[in-house]
XYZ file of C-alpha atoms in Angstrom:
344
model
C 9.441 23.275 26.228
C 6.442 22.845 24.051
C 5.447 19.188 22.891
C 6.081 17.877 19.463
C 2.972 18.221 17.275
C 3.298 15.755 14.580
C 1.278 16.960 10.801
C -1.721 16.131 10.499
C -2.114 16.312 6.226
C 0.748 15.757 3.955
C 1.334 18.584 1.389
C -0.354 17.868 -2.493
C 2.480 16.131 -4.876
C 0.687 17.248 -7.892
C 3.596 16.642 -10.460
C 4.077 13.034 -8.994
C 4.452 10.335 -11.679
C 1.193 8.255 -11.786
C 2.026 5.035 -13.422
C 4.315 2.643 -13.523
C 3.140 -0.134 -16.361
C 6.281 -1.237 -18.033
C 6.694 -3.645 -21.317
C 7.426 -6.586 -19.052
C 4.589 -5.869 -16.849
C 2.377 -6.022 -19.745
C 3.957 -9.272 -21.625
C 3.901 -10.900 -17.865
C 0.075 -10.338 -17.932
C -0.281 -11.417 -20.983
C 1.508 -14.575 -20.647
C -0.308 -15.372 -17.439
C -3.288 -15.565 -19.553
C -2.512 -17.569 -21.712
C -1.457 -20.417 -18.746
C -4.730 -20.549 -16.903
C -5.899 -23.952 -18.352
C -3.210 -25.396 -17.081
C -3.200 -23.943 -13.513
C -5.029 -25.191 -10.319
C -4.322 -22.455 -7.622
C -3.418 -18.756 -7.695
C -1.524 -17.235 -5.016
C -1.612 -13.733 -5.152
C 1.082 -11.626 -2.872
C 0.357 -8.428 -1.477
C 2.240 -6.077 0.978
C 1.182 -6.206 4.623
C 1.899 -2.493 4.886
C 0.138 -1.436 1.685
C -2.944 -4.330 2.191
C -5.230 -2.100 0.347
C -2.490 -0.183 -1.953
C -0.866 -3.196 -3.356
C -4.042 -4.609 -4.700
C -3.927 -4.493 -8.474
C -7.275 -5.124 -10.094
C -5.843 -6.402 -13.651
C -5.653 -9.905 -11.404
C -9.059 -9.531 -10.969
C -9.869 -9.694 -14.090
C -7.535 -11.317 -16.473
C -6.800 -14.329 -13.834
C -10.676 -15.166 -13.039
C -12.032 -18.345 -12.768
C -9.248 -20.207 -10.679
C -9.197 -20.367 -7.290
C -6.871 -18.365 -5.856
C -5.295 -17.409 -1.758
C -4.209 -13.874 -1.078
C -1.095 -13.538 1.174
C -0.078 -10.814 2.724
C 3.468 -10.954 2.628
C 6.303 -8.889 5.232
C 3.931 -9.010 8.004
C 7.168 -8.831 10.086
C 7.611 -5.372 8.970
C 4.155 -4.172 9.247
C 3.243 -6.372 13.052
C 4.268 -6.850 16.485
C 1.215 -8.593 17.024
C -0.268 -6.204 19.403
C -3.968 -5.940 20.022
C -3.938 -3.196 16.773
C -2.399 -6.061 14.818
C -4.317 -8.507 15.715
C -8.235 -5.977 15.125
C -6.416 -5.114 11.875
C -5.867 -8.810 10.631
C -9.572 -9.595 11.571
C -11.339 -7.002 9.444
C -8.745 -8.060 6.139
C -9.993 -11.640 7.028
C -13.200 -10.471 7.085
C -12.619 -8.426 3.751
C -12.356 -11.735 2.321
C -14.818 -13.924 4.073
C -15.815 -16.627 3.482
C -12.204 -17.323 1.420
C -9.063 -18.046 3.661
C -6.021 -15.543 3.619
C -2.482 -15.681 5.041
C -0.317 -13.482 6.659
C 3.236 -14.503 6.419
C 7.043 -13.630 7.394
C 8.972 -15.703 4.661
C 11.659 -15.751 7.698
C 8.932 -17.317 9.869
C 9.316 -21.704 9.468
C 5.932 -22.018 10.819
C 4.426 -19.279 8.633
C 5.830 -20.872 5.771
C 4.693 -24.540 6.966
C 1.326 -22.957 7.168
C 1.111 -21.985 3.255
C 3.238 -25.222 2.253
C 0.370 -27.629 3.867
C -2.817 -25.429 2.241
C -0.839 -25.954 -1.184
C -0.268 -29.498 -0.414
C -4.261 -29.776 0.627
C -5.279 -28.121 -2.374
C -3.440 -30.492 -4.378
C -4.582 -33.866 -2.592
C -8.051 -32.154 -3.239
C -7.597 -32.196 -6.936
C -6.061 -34.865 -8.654
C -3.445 -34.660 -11.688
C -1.195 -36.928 -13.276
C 1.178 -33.977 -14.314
C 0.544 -32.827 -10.398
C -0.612 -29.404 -9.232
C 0.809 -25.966 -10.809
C 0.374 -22.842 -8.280
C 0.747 -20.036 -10.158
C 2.030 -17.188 -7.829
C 1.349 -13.174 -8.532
C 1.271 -9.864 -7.168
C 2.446 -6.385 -7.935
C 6.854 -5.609 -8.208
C 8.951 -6.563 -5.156
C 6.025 -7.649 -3.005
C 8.225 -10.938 -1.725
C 6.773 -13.183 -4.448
C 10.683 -14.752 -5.278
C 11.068 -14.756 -1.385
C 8.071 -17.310 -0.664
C 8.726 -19.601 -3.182
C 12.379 -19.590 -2.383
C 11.395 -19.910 1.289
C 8.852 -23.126 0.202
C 11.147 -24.767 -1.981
C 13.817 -25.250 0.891
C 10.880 -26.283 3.012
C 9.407 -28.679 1.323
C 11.923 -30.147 -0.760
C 14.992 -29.198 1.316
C 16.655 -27.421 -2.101
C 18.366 -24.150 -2.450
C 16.666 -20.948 -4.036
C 15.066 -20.865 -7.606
C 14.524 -17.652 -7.725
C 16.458 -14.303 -7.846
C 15.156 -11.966 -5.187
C 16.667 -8.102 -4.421
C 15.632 -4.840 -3.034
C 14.618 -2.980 -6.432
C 11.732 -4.479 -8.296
C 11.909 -6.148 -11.754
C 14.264 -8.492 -10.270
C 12.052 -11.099 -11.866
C 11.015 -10.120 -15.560
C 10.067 -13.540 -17.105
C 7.541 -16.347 -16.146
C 9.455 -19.156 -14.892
C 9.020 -22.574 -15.443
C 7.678 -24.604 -12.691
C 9.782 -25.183 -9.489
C 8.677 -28.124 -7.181
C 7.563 -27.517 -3.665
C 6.956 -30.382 -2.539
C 7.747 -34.444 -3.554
C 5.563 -36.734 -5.171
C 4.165 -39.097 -2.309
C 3.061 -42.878 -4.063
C 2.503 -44.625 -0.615
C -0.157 -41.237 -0.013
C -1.064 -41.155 -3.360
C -0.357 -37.607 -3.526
C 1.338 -35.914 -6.811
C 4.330 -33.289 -6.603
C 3.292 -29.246 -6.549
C 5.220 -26.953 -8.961
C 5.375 -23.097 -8.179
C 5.450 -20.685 -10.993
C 7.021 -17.654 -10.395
C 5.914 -14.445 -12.328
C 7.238 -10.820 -12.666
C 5.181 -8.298 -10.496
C 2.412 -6.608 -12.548
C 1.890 -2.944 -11.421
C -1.385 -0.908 -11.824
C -1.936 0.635 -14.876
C -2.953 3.949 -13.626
C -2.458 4.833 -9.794
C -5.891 6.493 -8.114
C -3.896 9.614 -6.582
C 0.113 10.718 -5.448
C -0.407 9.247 -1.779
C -0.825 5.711 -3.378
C 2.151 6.320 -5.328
C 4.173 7.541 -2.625
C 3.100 4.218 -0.881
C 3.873 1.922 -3.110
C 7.374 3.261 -3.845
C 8.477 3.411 -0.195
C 7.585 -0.516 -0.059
C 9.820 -0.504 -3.317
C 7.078 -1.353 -5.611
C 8.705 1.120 -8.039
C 12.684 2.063 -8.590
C 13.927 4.659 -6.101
C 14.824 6.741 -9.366
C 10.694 7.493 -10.242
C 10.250 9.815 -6.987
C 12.083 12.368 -5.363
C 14.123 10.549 -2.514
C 13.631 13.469 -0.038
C 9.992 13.810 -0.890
C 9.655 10.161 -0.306
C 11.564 10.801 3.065
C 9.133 13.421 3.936
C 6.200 11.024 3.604
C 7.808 8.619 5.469
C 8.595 11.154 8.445
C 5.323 12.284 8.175
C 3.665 8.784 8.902
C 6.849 7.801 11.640
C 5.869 11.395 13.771
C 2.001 10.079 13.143
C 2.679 6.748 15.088
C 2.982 6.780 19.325
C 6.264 7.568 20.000
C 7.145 7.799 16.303
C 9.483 10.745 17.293
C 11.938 8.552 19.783
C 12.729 6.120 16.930
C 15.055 8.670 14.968
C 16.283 10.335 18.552
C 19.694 9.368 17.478
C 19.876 11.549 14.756
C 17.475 14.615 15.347
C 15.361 16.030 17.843
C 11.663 15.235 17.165
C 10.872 17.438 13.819
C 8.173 17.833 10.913
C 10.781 19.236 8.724
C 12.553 16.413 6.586
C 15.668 19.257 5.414
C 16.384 19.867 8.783
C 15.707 15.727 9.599
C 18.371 14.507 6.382
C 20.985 17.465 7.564
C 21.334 15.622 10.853
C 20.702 12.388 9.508
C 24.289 12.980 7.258
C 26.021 14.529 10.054
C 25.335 10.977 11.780
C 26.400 8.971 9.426
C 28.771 10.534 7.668
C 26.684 11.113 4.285
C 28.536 14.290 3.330
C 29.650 15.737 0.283
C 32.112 18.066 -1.070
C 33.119 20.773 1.068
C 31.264 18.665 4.159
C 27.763 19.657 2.567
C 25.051 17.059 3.682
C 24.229 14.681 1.074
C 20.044 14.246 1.612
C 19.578 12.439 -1.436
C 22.068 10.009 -0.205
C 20.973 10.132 3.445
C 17.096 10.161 2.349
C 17.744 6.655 0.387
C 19.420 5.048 3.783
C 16.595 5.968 5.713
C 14.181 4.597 3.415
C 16.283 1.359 3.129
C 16.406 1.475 7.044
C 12.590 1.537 7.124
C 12.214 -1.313 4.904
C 13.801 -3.434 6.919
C 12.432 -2.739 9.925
C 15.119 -0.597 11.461
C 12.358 2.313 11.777
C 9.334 1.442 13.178
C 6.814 -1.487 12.491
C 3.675 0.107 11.336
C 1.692 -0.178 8.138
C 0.587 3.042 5.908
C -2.994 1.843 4.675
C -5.959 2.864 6.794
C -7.283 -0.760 7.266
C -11.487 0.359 8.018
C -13.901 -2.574 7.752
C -15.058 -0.634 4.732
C -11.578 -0.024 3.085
C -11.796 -3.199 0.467
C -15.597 -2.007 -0.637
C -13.956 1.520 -1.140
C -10.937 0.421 -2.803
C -13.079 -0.977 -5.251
C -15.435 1.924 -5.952
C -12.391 3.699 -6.767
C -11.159 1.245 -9.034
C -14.332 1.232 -10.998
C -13.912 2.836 -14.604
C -10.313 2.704 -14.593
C -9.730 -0.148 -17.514
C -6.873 -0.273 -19.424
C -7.683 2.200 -21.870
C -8.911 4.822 -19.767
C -5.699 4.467 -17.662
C -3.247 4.862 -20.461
C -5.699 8.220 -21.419
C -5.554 9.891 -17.866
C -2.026 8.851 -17.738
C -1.110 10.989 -21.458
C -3.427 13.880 -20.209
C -1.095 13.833 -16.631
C 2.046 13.987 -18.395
C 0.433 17.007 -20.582
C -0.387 18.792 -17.645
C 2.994 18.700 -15.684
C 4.678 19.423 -19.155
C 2.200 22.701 -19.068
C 3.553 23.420 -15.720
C 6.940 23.363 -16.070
C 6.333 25.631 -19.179
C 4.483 28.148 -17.026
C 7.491 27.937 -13.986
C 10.027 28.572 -16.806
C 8.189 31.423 -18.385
């Protein structure tokens, strides 16, 4: 029997949506603006599994001139701290050098410990009256809600303050400040608030392989894309990891075709429709949700290169606001022109 051969190149997605800049994303910015005087610290979230992808440069420059910590959140899902991990998380530090970053599991007591005592430091470092406001950020459903629910029970031993789910705009409102931690008089230390904000998603999104990232970490409603196309991807990048192909064995035999992948998937597990006929939408959206919690392999999509941030950026270059919304009109033009042509 010949060995399995995963792809090497995922097909074009040409008519792929390329944006996903909603009212609230906009107002969110907005607002944010408007709040920096009264902010000390930004902490800005982004997906361990998407470390390049789920940087969004409108942070960069509406929300300059405060001092801010990135944190890649869900490193549980993206690490087993093997020696990969571990060369991976040196060249993001060094991305970022000489500013500290975290990697955290909002699960993780110690991870969280470890961001609760650099907010506390910060705030001993600056003194206020009113105490210190974090302001926290990042693009949809990147575990924002999750860390300061998970900091709020540490440090002040209260239940959540925030809504979290699996969909994004979850949170679609700036919140008012939730303390983190407790005024201390005898250390002369003031309480720290947290201010949780809606995710902000690029304007415009470089190419369809950043899109199809960004919605398999559920930075955009499962409704935008296709949920066997986003399958596909993700069986493309599962068959690209060692021993990718064993972690679906209980389904399907090791395979590069998602129809034939989702057919035994619904056979499995029962995802069948009238008549018996296999459900793949359904099935497509189960494996997704299996991936993102870990169920599926741990393994993150980005290539992380020790030039990938300096890239990243060169790509970003040009793409303001304006230009975004433009390429984003002349997009929708052109799929409209194709589906004119396919129906003619």
């Amino acid at each position: 029997m010949a060995s399995f051969l995963p792809r090497v190149t995922f097909p074009s997605q040409l008519s792929l949506p390329r944006s996903y800049f909603l009212g609230h994303h906009a107002a969110g910015l907005s607002k944010m603006k408007t709040m920096l005087s009264s902010i000390d610290l930004i902490i800005e979230c982004r997906d361990y599994r998407v470390p390049l992808t789920s940087r969004n440069p409108l942070f960069e420059q509406s929300l300059a001139g405060r001092e801010r910590l990135v944190i890649y959140t869900k490193r549980d899902l993206g690490s087993k701290d093997r020696a990969s991990d571990r060369r991976r998380e040196e060249i993001i530090r060094a991305w970022h050098a000489p500013h500290p970053i975290l990697f955290t599991d909002h699960k993780s007591k110690k991870n969280i410990k470890t961001v609760l005592n650099f907010a506390i430091d910060h705030a001993a470092s600056r003194y206020s009256l009113l105490g210190s406001r974090i302001l926290v950020v990042g693009m949809p459903n990147v575990g924002k809600s999750s860390l300061l629910n998970a900091l709020r029970m540490a440090g002040v031993n209260k239940a959540k303050a925030a809504y979290t789910g699996a969909q994004p705009g979850v949170t679609r409102k700036i919140a008012s400040g939730v303390k983190i931690v407790e005024k201390d008089e005898e250390k002369g230390t003031e309480s720290v608030y947290l201010v949780d904000t809606p995710g902000v998603f690029v304007p415009f999104v470089p190419n369809a392989e950043a899109m199809m990232k960004l919605a398999l970490v559920g930075s955009v409603k499962d409704t935008i894309i296709a949920p066997v196309t986003l399958c596909d991807y993700l069986l493309f990048h599962i068959n690209k990891q060692q021993g990718g192909e064993t972690w679906y064995k209980e389904y399907c035999k090791p395979t590069n075709d998602v129809v034939e992948f989702l057919e035994a998937v619904s056979r499995k597990s029962g995802r069948l429709g009238k008549g018996g006929v296999p459900d793949l939408d359904a099935s497509a959206l189960w494996i997704i949700q299996r991936w993102r919690q870990g169920h599926l392999g741990t393994f993150v999509l980005d290539e992380v290169e020790e030039d990938g941030l300096e890239k990243k950026m060169r790509e970003e270059i040009g793409l303001s606001l304006s230009q975004a919304r433009k390429q984003a009109k002349d997009a929708q033009r052109a799929r409209g022109k194709a589906r004119q042509a396919e129906a003619a």
